[in-house]
Coordinates of C-alpha atoms in Angstrom, one line a residue:
Chain P
X10 CA -108.2 -8.0 -176.3
X11 CA -111.8 -8.9 -176.3
X12 CA -111.5 -12.4 -175.4
X13 CA -108.7 -12.0 -172.7
X14 CA -109.7 -15.1 -170.4
X15 CA -107.2 -14.8 -167.9
X16 CA -104.9 -11.7 -167.4
X17 CA -101.5 -11.3 -165.1
X18 CA -100.5 -7.6 -164.7
X19 CA -97.6 -6.6 -163.1
X20 CA -97.2 -9.4 -160.6
X21 CA -94.8 -9.3 -157.7
X22 CA -94.4 -12.5 -155.8
X23 CA -91.4 -12.9 -153.1
X24 CA -90.5 -15.5 -150.7
X25 CA -89.4 -13.3 -147.9
X26 CA -86.4 -11.3 -149.4
X27 CA -86.1 -13.8 -152.5
X28 CA -88.2 -12.3 -155.4
X29 CA -89.4 -14.8 -157.8
X30 CA -91.3 -12.4 -160.1
X31 CA -90.8 -8.5 -160.1
X32 CA -93.2 -7.5 -162.9
X33 CA -94.9 -10.6 -164.5
X34 CA -97.3 -10.1 -167.2
X35 CA -99.2 -12.9 -169.3
X36 CA -102.6 -12.8 -170.8
X37 CA -104.1 -16.0 -171.7
X38 CA -106.9 -16.1 -174.7
X39 CA -110.0 -18.2 -174.6
X40 CA -109.2 -21.4 -176.3
X41 CA -105.4 -20.9 -176.2
X42 CA -102.9 -23.3 -174.8
X43 CA -100.1 -21.8 -173.5
X44 CA -96.9 -24.1 -172.5
X45 CA -94.5 -22.6 -170.0
X46 CA -91.2 -24.1 -170.2
X47 CA -88.1 -23.0 -168.2
X48 CA -85.2 -24.6 -165.5
X49 CA -86.0 -25.7 -162.4
X50 CA -86.8 -22.9 -160.0
X51 CA -87.4 -20.5 -162.5
X52 CA -90.9 -20.2 -160.9
X53 CA -93.2 -22.3 -163.5
X54 CA -95.1 -24.0 -160.4
X55 CA -95.1 -20.8 -158.7
X56 CA -96.9 -18.9 -161.2
X57 CA -99.4 -21.3 -161.3
X58 CA -100.0 -21.5 -157.7
X59 CA -100.1 -17.7 -157.5
X60 CA -102.7 -17.9 -160.3
X61 CA -105.7 -19.8 -158.2
X62 CA -104.5 -18.2 -155.0
X63 CA -102.4 -21.0 -153.3
X64 CA -99.9 -18.5 -153.0
X65 CA -100.0 -14.9 -151.5
X66 CA -98.7 -12.5 -153.8
X67 CA -96.8 -9.2 -153.0
X68 CA -98.1 -6.8 -155.7
X69 CA -99.8 -6.7 -159.1
X70 CA -103.2 -8.2 -160.4
X71 CA -104.4 -11.2 -161.4
X72 CA -107.7 -11.0 -163.7
X73 CA -110.3 -13.9 -164.6
X74 CA -112.7 -12.5 -166.9
X75 CA -112.2 -9.1 -165.9
X76 CA -112.7 -10.1 -162.0
X77 CA -109.8 -9.8 -159.8
X78 CA -108.7 -13.1 -158.0
X79 CA -108.5 -12.2 -154.6
X80 CA -107.4 -14.6 -151.3
X81 CA -110.6 -13.8 -149.1
X82 CA -112.3 -17.0 -148.5
X83 CA -115.6 -16.3 -150.1
X84 CA -114.4 -15.1 -153.6
X85 CA -111.2 -17.2 -153.8
X86 CA -113.6 -20.5 -153.6
X87 CA -116.0 -19.1 -156.4
X88 CA -112.6 -18.3 -158.3
X89 CA -111.1 -21.7 -158.0
X90 CA -114.3 -23.1 -159.3
X91 CA -113.7 -21.7 -162.7
X92 CA -109.7 -22.5 -162.6
X93 CA -108.9 -26.4 -162.4
X94 CA -105.5 -27.3 -161.3
X95 CA -103.8 -30.9 -161.5
X96 CA -100.6 -31.1 -159.6
X97 CA -97.4 -32.9 -160.4
X98 CA -98.0 -35.4 -157.5
X99 CA -101.1 -37.5 -157.5
X100 CA -103.2 -35.7 -155.3
X101 CA -106.3 -37.9 -155.2
X102 CA -108.4 -38.2 -151.6
X103 CA -106.9 -41.8 -150.6
X104 CA -110.1 -42.5 -148.3
X105 CA -112.2 -42.0 -151.5
X106 CA -112.9 -44.0 -154.5
X107 CA -112.5 -43.0 -157.6
X108 CA -116.0 -42.1 -158.1
X109 CA -116.2 -40.2 -154.5
X110 CA -113.0 -38.2 -155.9
X111 CA -114.4 -36.8 -158.5
X112 CA -118.1 -36.2 -157.2
X113 CA -117.0 -34.4 -153.6
X114 CA -116.7 -31.0 -155.2
X115 CA -119.6 -30.8 -157.6
X116 CA -121.7 -32.1 -155.3
X117 CA -120.5 -30.2 -152.0
X118 CA -119.0 -27.0 -153.4
X119 CA -121.6 -26.5 -156.3
X120 CA -124.3 -28.2 -154.8
X121 CA -125.4 -29.9 -158.3
X122 CA -127.5 -33.1 -157.6
X123 CA -125.9 -36.0 -157.9
X124 CA -127.4 -37.8 -161.0
X125 CA -126.3 -35.3 -163.0
X126 CA -122.7 -35.1 -161.8
X127 CA -122.4 -39.0 -162.0
X128 CA -123.3 -39.4 -165.5
X129 CA -121.1 -36.5 -166.4
X130 CA -118.5 -38.2 -164.0
X131 CA -119.0 -41.6 -165.7
X132 CA -118.5 -40.1 -169.3
X133 CA -115.3 -38.2 -168.4
X134 CA -114.1 -41.5 -167.3
X135 CA -115.1 -43.5 -170.0
X136 CA -113.5 -41.0 -172.2
X137 CA -110.0 -41.3 -170.2
X138 CA -110.5 -45.1 -170.3
X139 CA -111.1 -45.7 -166.6
X140 CA -115.0 -46.0 -166.2
X141 CA -114.4 -49.8 -165.2
X142 CA -112.3 -48.4 -162.1
X143 CA -114.8 -45.9 -160.7
X144 CA -115.4 -47.8 -157.5
X145 CA -111.8 -48.7 -157.2
X146 CA -109.6 -46.5 -154.6
X147 CA -106.6 -44.3 -155.1
X148 CA -104.0 -47.0 -154.2
X149 CA -105.2 -49.5 -157.0
X150 CA -104.3 -47.2 -159.5
X151 CA -101.1 -46.7 -161.2
X152 CA -99.8 -42.9 -161.0
X153 CA -100.7 -42.4 -165.0
X154 CA -104.3 -43.7 -164.0
X155 CA -104.6 -41.5 -161.1
X156 CA -103.4 -38.5 -163.0
X157 CA -106.3 -39.1 -165.4
X158 CA -108.7 -39.3 -162.8
X159 CA -107.1 -35.9 -161.0
X160 CA -107.7 -34.5 -165.0
X161 CA -111.5 -35.7 -164.9
X162 CA -111.8 -34.7 -161.4
X163 CA -111.1 -31.2 -162.2
X164 CA -113.0 -31.2 -165.7
X165 CA -116.2 -31.9 -163.7
X166 CA -116.2 -28.6 -162.1
X167 CA -116.4 -27.0 -165.5
X168 CA -113.8 -24.8 -165.2
X169 CA -113.0 -21.9 -167.6
X170 CA -109.3 -22.6 -167.8
X171 CA -107.1 -25.7 -166.7
X172 CA -103.9 -24.9 -164.9
X173 CA -101.5 -28.4 -165.1
X174 CA -98.4 -28.4 -163.0
X175 CA -95.7 -30.5 -164.5
X176 CA -98.2 -33.3 -164.1
X177 CA -96.5 -36.4 -165.8
X178 CA -92.7 -35.5 -163.9
X179 CA -93.6 -38.0 -161.3
X180 CA -94.5 -40.5 -163.8
X181 CA -93.0 -43.6 -165.4
X182 CA -92.0 -42.8 -168.9
X183 CA -94.7 -45.7 -170.3
X184 CA -97.5 -43.9 -168.5
X185 CA -96.4 -40.1 -169.6
X186 CA -98.3 -41.0 -172.9
X187 CA -101.6 -42.1 -171.5
X188 CA -101.9 -38.9 -169.7
X189 CA -100.6 -36.5 -172.3
X190 CA -103.0 -37.8 -175.1
X191 CA -105.7 -36.8 -172.4
X192 CA -104.6 -33.2 -172.4
X193 CA -104.2 -33.2 -176.1
X194 CA -107.3 -34.4 -176.9
X195 CA -108.6 -31.7 -174.2
X196 CA -106.9 -28.6 -176.6
X197 CA -108.1 -30.1 -179.5
X198 CA -111.6 -29.6 -177.9
X199 CA -110.8 -26.2 -177.3
X200 CA -109.7 -25.9 -173.8
X201 CA -107.8 -22.9 -172.2
X202 CA -104.9 -24.2 -170.7
X203 CA -102.0 -23.2 -169.1
X204 CA -99.2 -25.9 -168.9
X205 CA -95.8 -26.3 -166.9
X206 CA -94.4 -29.1 -168.5
X207 CA -90.6 -30.6 -169.2
X208 CA -91.8 -32.7 -172.0
X209 CA -90.6 -31.0 -174.9
X210 CA -92.4 -32.8 -177.6
X211 CA -95.6 -32.3 -175.9
X212 CA -95.0 -28.7 -175.5
X213 CA -94.2 -28.4 -179.2
X214 CA -97.4 -30.4 -180.2
X215 CA -99.9 -29.2 -178.2
X216 CA -98.8 -25.2 -177.6
X217 CA -100.4 -22.1 -179.6
X218 CA -98.1 -20.3 -177.5
X219 CA -94.5 -21.3 -175.8
X220 CA -93.0 -19.2 -172.9
X221 CA -89.7 -19.6 -171.9
X222 CA -89.2 -18.4 -168.3
X223 CA -86.1 -17.8 -166.4
X224 CA -85.4 -16.0 -163.1
X225 CA -89.0 -14.8 -163.2
X226 CA -88.6 -13.3 -166.6
X227 CA -90.0 -14.1 -169.9
X228 CA -86.7 -14.8 -172.0
X229 CA -88.5 -15.9 -175.4
X230 CA -91.7 -16.4 -176.4
X231 CA -93.6 -17.8 -179.6
X232 CA -96.6 -18.2 -181.3
X233 CA -95.1 -20.8 -183.6
X234 CA -93.9 -23.6 -181.2
X235 CA -92.3 -25.8 -184.2
X236 CA -90.2 -22.6 -185.0
X237 CA -89.2 -21.8 -181.5
X238 CA -88.3 -25.7 -181.1
X239 CA -86.2 -25.9 -184.2
X240 CA -84.6 -22.2 -184.0
X241 CA -84.9 -20.6 -180.8
X242 CA -83.9 -16.6 -180.5
X243 CA -82.0 -16.1 -177.3
X244 CA -78.7 -17.9 -176.7
X245 CA -80.2 -18.9 -173.6
X246 CA -83.2 -20.7 -174.8
X247 CA -81.1 -22.5 -177.2
X248 CA -78.6 -23.9 -174.2
X249 CA -81.8 -24.8 -172.3
X250 CA -83.4 -26.9 -175.3
X251 CA -79.7 -28.4 -176.2
X252 CA -79.7 -29.9 -172.8
X253 CA -82.6 -31.9 -173.6
X254 CA -80.9 -33.8 -176.4
X255 CA -79.0 -36.4 -176.3
X256 CA -76.5 -36.3 -179.7
Chain G
X30 CA -100.9 -82.4 -109.8
X31 CA -101.2 -79.9 -106.9
X32 CA -104.6 -78.0 -106.5
X33 CA -104.6 -74.9 -108.6
X34 CA -107.4 -73.4 -106.3
X35 CA -110.2 -72.2 -109.0
X36 CA -112.9 -74.2 -107.1
X37 CA -113.2 -71.3 -104.9
X38 CA -114.5 -69.3 -107.8
X39 CA -117.5 -71.7 -107.5
X40 CA -118.3 -71.1 -103.9
X41 CA -121.4 -68.9 -103.4
X42 CA -121.6 -65.9 -105.7
X43 CA -117.8 -65.6 -105.8
X44 CA -117.6 -65.7 -109.7
X45 CA -120.3 -63.3 -110.2
X46 CA -118.6 -60.8 -107.8
X47 CA -115.6 -61.3 -109.8
X48 CA -117.6 -60.2 -112.8
X49 CA -119.2 -57.4 -111.2
X50 CA -115.4 -56.3 -110.2
X51 CA -114.5 -56.8 -113.9
X52 CA -117.5 -54.3 -114.6
X53 CA -116.1 -51.6 -112.4
X54 CA -112.5 -51.8 -113.9
X55 CA -114.1 -51.5 -117.5
X56 CA -116.7 -48.8 -116.5
X57 CA -114.0 -46.8 -115.3
X58 CA -112.0 -47.4 -118.6
X59 CA -114.6 -47.1 -120.9
X60 CA -115.8 -43.3 -119.4
X61 CA -112.1 -42.4 -119.4
X62 CA -111.6 -43.3 -122.9
X63 CA -115.0 -41.6 -123.8
X64 CA -113.7 -38.2 -122.3
X65 CA -110.1 -38.9 -123.7
X66 CA -111.3 -39.1 -127.2
X67 CA -113.7 -36.0 -127.4
X68 CA -111.0 -33.8 -125.2
X69 CA -108.1 -35.2 -127.1
X70 CA -109.0 -34.4 -130.6
X71 CA -109.9 -31.0 -129.4
X72 CA -106.4 -30.9 -127.9
X73 CA -104.6 -32.3 -130.9
X74 CA -106.2 -29.2 -133.0
X75 CA -105.1 -26.6 -130.6
X76 CA -101.7 -28.3 -130.7
X77 CA -101.5 -27.7 -134.4
X78 CA -102.0 -24.2 -134.3
X79 CA -99.5 -21.8 -135.1
X80 CA -99.7 -20.0 -131.4
X81 CA -96.4 -20.4 -129.8
X82 CA -97.6 -20.1 -126.2
X83 CA -100.7 -22.5 -126.7
X84 CA -97.9 -25.1 -128.2
X85 CA -95.6 -24.7 -125.2
X86 CA -98.6 -25.1 -122.5
X87 CA -99.7 -28.4 -124.0
X88 CA -96.0 -29.6 -124.5
X89 CA -95.6 -29.1 -120.7
X90 CA -98.6 -30.7 -120.4
X91 CA -98.0 -33.8 -122.1
X92 CA -94.5 -34.3 -120.7
X93 CA -95.8 -33.9 -117.0
X94 CA -98.2 -36.5 -117.5
X95 CA -96.0 -38.5 -119.4
X96 CA -93.0 -38.3 -116.7
X97 CA -95.4 -39.1 -113.3
X98 CA -96.5 -42.2 -113.0
X99 CA -100.2 -42.7 -113.1
X100 CA -100.6 -44.3 -109.2
X101 CA -98.5 -40.8 -107.8
X102 CA -101.4 -38.6 -109.9
X103 CA -104.1 -40.9 -108.4
X104 CA -102.8 -40.0 -105.0
X105 CA -102.4 -36.3 -105.7
X106 CA -105.8 -36.2 -106.8
X107 CA -107.7 -38.8 -104.3
X108 CA -105.7 -37.8 -101.3
X109 CA -103.9 -34.8 -101.6
X110 CA -106.8 -32.3 -103.3
X111 CA -109.5 -33.5 -101.0
X112 CA -107.4 -32.4 -98.0
X113 CA -106.2 -29.1 -99.5
X114 CA -109.4 -28.0 -101.2
X115 CA -111.7 -29.9 -98.8
X116 CA -114.0 -31.3 -101.2
X117 CA -115.8 -34.7 -101.4
X118 CA -114.6 -37.0 -104.1
X119 CA -115.2 -40.3 -104.4
X120 CA -113.0 -42.9 -105.7
X121 CA -114.3 -43.4 -108.9
X122 CA -114.5 -40.1 -110.0
X123 CA -111.1 -39.4 -108.9
X124 CA -110.0 -42.4 -111.1
X125 CA -111.8 -41.3 -114.2
X126 CA -110.1 -37.6 -113.6
X127 CA -106.7 -39.0 -113.7
X128 CA -107.2 -41.3 -116.4
X129 CA -109.0 -39.1 -118.8
X130 CA -106.4 -36.0 -117.6
X131 CA -103.6 -38.9 -118.9
X132 CA -105.9 -39.7 -122.0
X133 CA -106.7 -36.5 -123.0
X134 CA -103.0 -35.7 -123.6
X135 CA -101.9 -38.8 -125.3
X136 CA -104.8 -39.0 -127.5
X137 CA -104.3 -35.4 -128.0
X138 CA -100.4 -36.0 -129.2
X139 CA -101.8 -39.0 -131.3
X140 CA -104.3 -36.7 -133.2
X141 CA -101.6 -34.0 -133.6
X142 CA -99.3 -36.5 -135.3
X143 CA -101.9 -37.4 -137.5
X144 CA -103.1 -34.1 -138.6
X145 CA -99.5 -33.3 -139.2
X146 CA -98.9 -36.2 -141.0
X147 CA -101.2 -35.3 -143.9
X148 CA -99.5 -33.9 -147.0
X149 CA -100.1 -30.1 -147.8
X150 CA -101.0 -31.2 -151.3
X151 CA -104.1 -33.0 -149.9
X152 CA -105.2 -29.1 -148.4
X153 CA -104.3 -27.7 -151.4
X154 CA -105.7 -30.0 -154.2
X155 CA -109.0 -29.6 -152.0
X156 CA -108.8 -26.0 -151.8
X157 CA -108.1 -25.9 -155.8
X158 CA -111.3 -27.7 -156.2
X159 CA -112.9 -24.8 -154.6
X160 CA -114.0 -25.8 -151.2
X161 CA -113.8 -23.4 -148.4
X162 CA -111.6 -24.2 -145.3
X163 CA -114.5 -26.0 -143.5
X164 CA -115.2 -28.2 -146.6
X165 CA -111.8 -29.6 -146.8
X166 CA -111.5 -30.0 -143.2
X167 CA -114.9 -31.9 -143.0
X168 CA -114.4 -33.8 -146.4
X169 CA -110.7 -34.5 -147.0
X170 CA -108.4 -33.7 -143.7
X171 CA -110.4 -35.2 -140.9
X172 CA -111.5 -38.8 -142.3
X173 CA -107.8 -39.3 -143.1
X174 CA -107.0 -38.1 -139.7
X175 CA -109.5 -40.6 -138.0
X176 CA -108.1 -43.7 -140.0
X177 CA -104.7 -42.6 -138.6
X178 CA -105.7 -42.4 -135.4
X179 CA -107.8 -45.4 -134.7
X180 CA -105.1 -48.1 -134.7
X181 CA -102.8 -45.9 -132.4
X182 CA -105.7 -44.8 -129.9
X183 CA -106.8 -48.7 -129.7
X184 CA -103.3 -49.2 -128.2
X185 CA -103.6 -46.3 -125.8
X186 CA -107.2 -47.7 -124.7
X187 CA -106.0 -51.2 -124.1
X188 CA -103.3 -49.5 -122.1
X189 CA -105.8 -47.5 -120.0
X190 CA -107.7 -50.6 -119.5
X191 CA -104.9 -52.3 -118.2
X192 CA -103.7 -49.3 -115.7
X193 CA -107.1 -49.4 -114.1
X194 CA -105.9 -51.9 -111.9
X195 CA -104.1 -49.4 -110.1
X196 CA -107.5 -48.0 -108.6
X197 CA -107.3 -50.5 -106.0
X198 CA -104.7 -48.4 -104.5
X199 CA -107.1 -46.0 -103.6
X200 CA -109.9 -48.3 -102.3
X201 CA -111.8 -49.4 -105.1
X202 CA -113.3 -52.4 -105.1
X203 CA -112.6 -53.4 -108.7
X204 CA -111.5 -57.2 -110.0
X205 CA -108.5 -57.2 -108.7
X206 CA -109.5 -56.2 -105.5
X207 CA -112.7 -58.6 -105.3
X208 CA -109.9 -61.6 -106.3
X209 CA -107.8 -61.0 -103.2
X210 CA -110.9 -60.7 -101.1
X211 CA -112.0 -64.2 -102.7
X212 CA -108.3 -65.2 -101.9
X213 CA -107.8 -64.0 -98.6
X214 CA -111.5 -65.6 -97.1
X215 CA -110.4 -69.0 -98.6
X216 CA -107.3 -69.2 -97.2
X217 CA -107.5 -72.2 -95.0
X218 CA -109.4 -74.4 -97.4
X219 CA -107.9 -73.7 -100.5
X220 CA -104.3 -72.1 -100.1
X221 CA -103.4 -72.4 -103.7
X222 CA -106.7 -70.2 -104.7
X223 CA -104.0 -67.2 -105.4
X224 CA -102.8 -69.1 -108.6
X225 CA -106.3 -69.9 -109.8
X226 CA -108.0 -66.8 -109.2
X227 CA -105.3 -64.5 -110.2
X228 CA -105.0 -66.7 -113.6
X229 CA -108.5 -66.0 -114.1
X230 CA -108.4 -62.3 -113.7
X231 CA -105.7 -62.2 -116.1
X232 CA -107.9 -64.5 -118.7
X233 CA -110.3 -61.7 -117.8
X234 CA -108.3 -58.8 -118.8
X235 CA -107.1 -60.7 -122.0
X236 CA -110.7 -61.5 -123.0
X237 CA -111.4 -57.3 -122.5
X238 CA -108.3 -56.6 -124.3
X239 CA -107.7 -59.0 -127.3
X240 CA -110.8 -58.3 -129.1
X241 CA -110.0 -54.3 -128.8
X242 CA -106.0 -55.2 -130.3
X243 CA -107.7 -57.4 -132.8
X244 CA -109.9 -54.7 -134.2
X245 CA -107.1 -52.3 -134.3
X246 CA -104.9 -55.1 -136.5
X247 CA -107.8 -55.5 -138.7
X248 CA -108.6 -51.3 -139.0
X249 CA -104.9 -50.8 -139.9
X250 CA -105.2 -53.7 -142.8
X251 CA -108.0 -52.6 -144.2
X252 CA -107.1 -49.0 -144.4
X253 CA -103.3 -49.0 -144.8

């Protein structure tokens, strides 16, 4: 396909003897939002961590724009600038203000001028409703606010693709919405994203494609999330989705 | 009320001499503290290395320093090594050597603890932003480490300042020794001087250490 942005081919990932993925394949197209769901321990987060080289892989390859993601220092730091990642725990740098958290990498890594990055940062902060908190420290923000800052921080690097690893899993329920709204507006603006989540309603609303993974294998995938959630084909997916219902 | 004997401090240059002695004690601790901080940071970073042998060596070093009384170390270096190796070591250098040897390992252990207490996610999220290992260390890990060790290391510094009173035992004339001299010299005219003069020495130590520990409290609050 022409517009494949990220491609995972024959990925093999193991922790010691324990294999997570034997032969995993995935193509993410430009502008596509892929949502990965599945039971805990199925390898969802590990997959995202492999994609930006935080985990060494034991076989296969990962291509971004046709270029291989290697783990040596120079090429991985270059690659990671194109791959934004937001984690489950709010991982802002506690010793820096919100604004400095955002400015750090664009200025240090990409050597962009402060004025330009700051203008962009403020615009993005405005969009997520946190412009007035720019001089606060992370500890003064709620979890949901911190996650929105983390998203802005990733966006300021102008990544080609965003990886979101259960970004609402550690949040209080009433804060989930504010974070997911931000992600939803990114999706509408055409961002390419790979999202791991346990928020099924959110997955249904945002996904272009749903992947249901178990034991390192794609059990079911669908380009029609509404149909998938209404009538999953496989028994395994049916059981999994049932566990989210309280009827 | 019985005489406290403080008046002997106002005779001649006694009080100035006492302050001079205090300066000797403070000088020894300042130099030792400075050396300990620099070497301690290096040792602390080495202690987090994955090499088993390196770890074991520093572990043993730390245990030896902790178990051995500082006074014994002072005696070994000042009376022992000078004999065995035949070198000419003045007492102040010996004291600085011993206190730095002690301070470096304690500081190293503080740095090690601080480095290890920084969650892995801090490394990872910095890496995920495309930072190289040096940038991660300089911009993200070290500033957080420094914030964590400063309150603890200030505690170590006050301990070092207090412990310098031991150097009397290797013949250094510092504040305590000067105090003794003043008391001895005035034994007849002011028999109670031991109380007054040592009380002043106590106050002087307090005046040195109290601001330092206040600073620790302040920084701890500010950075918590």
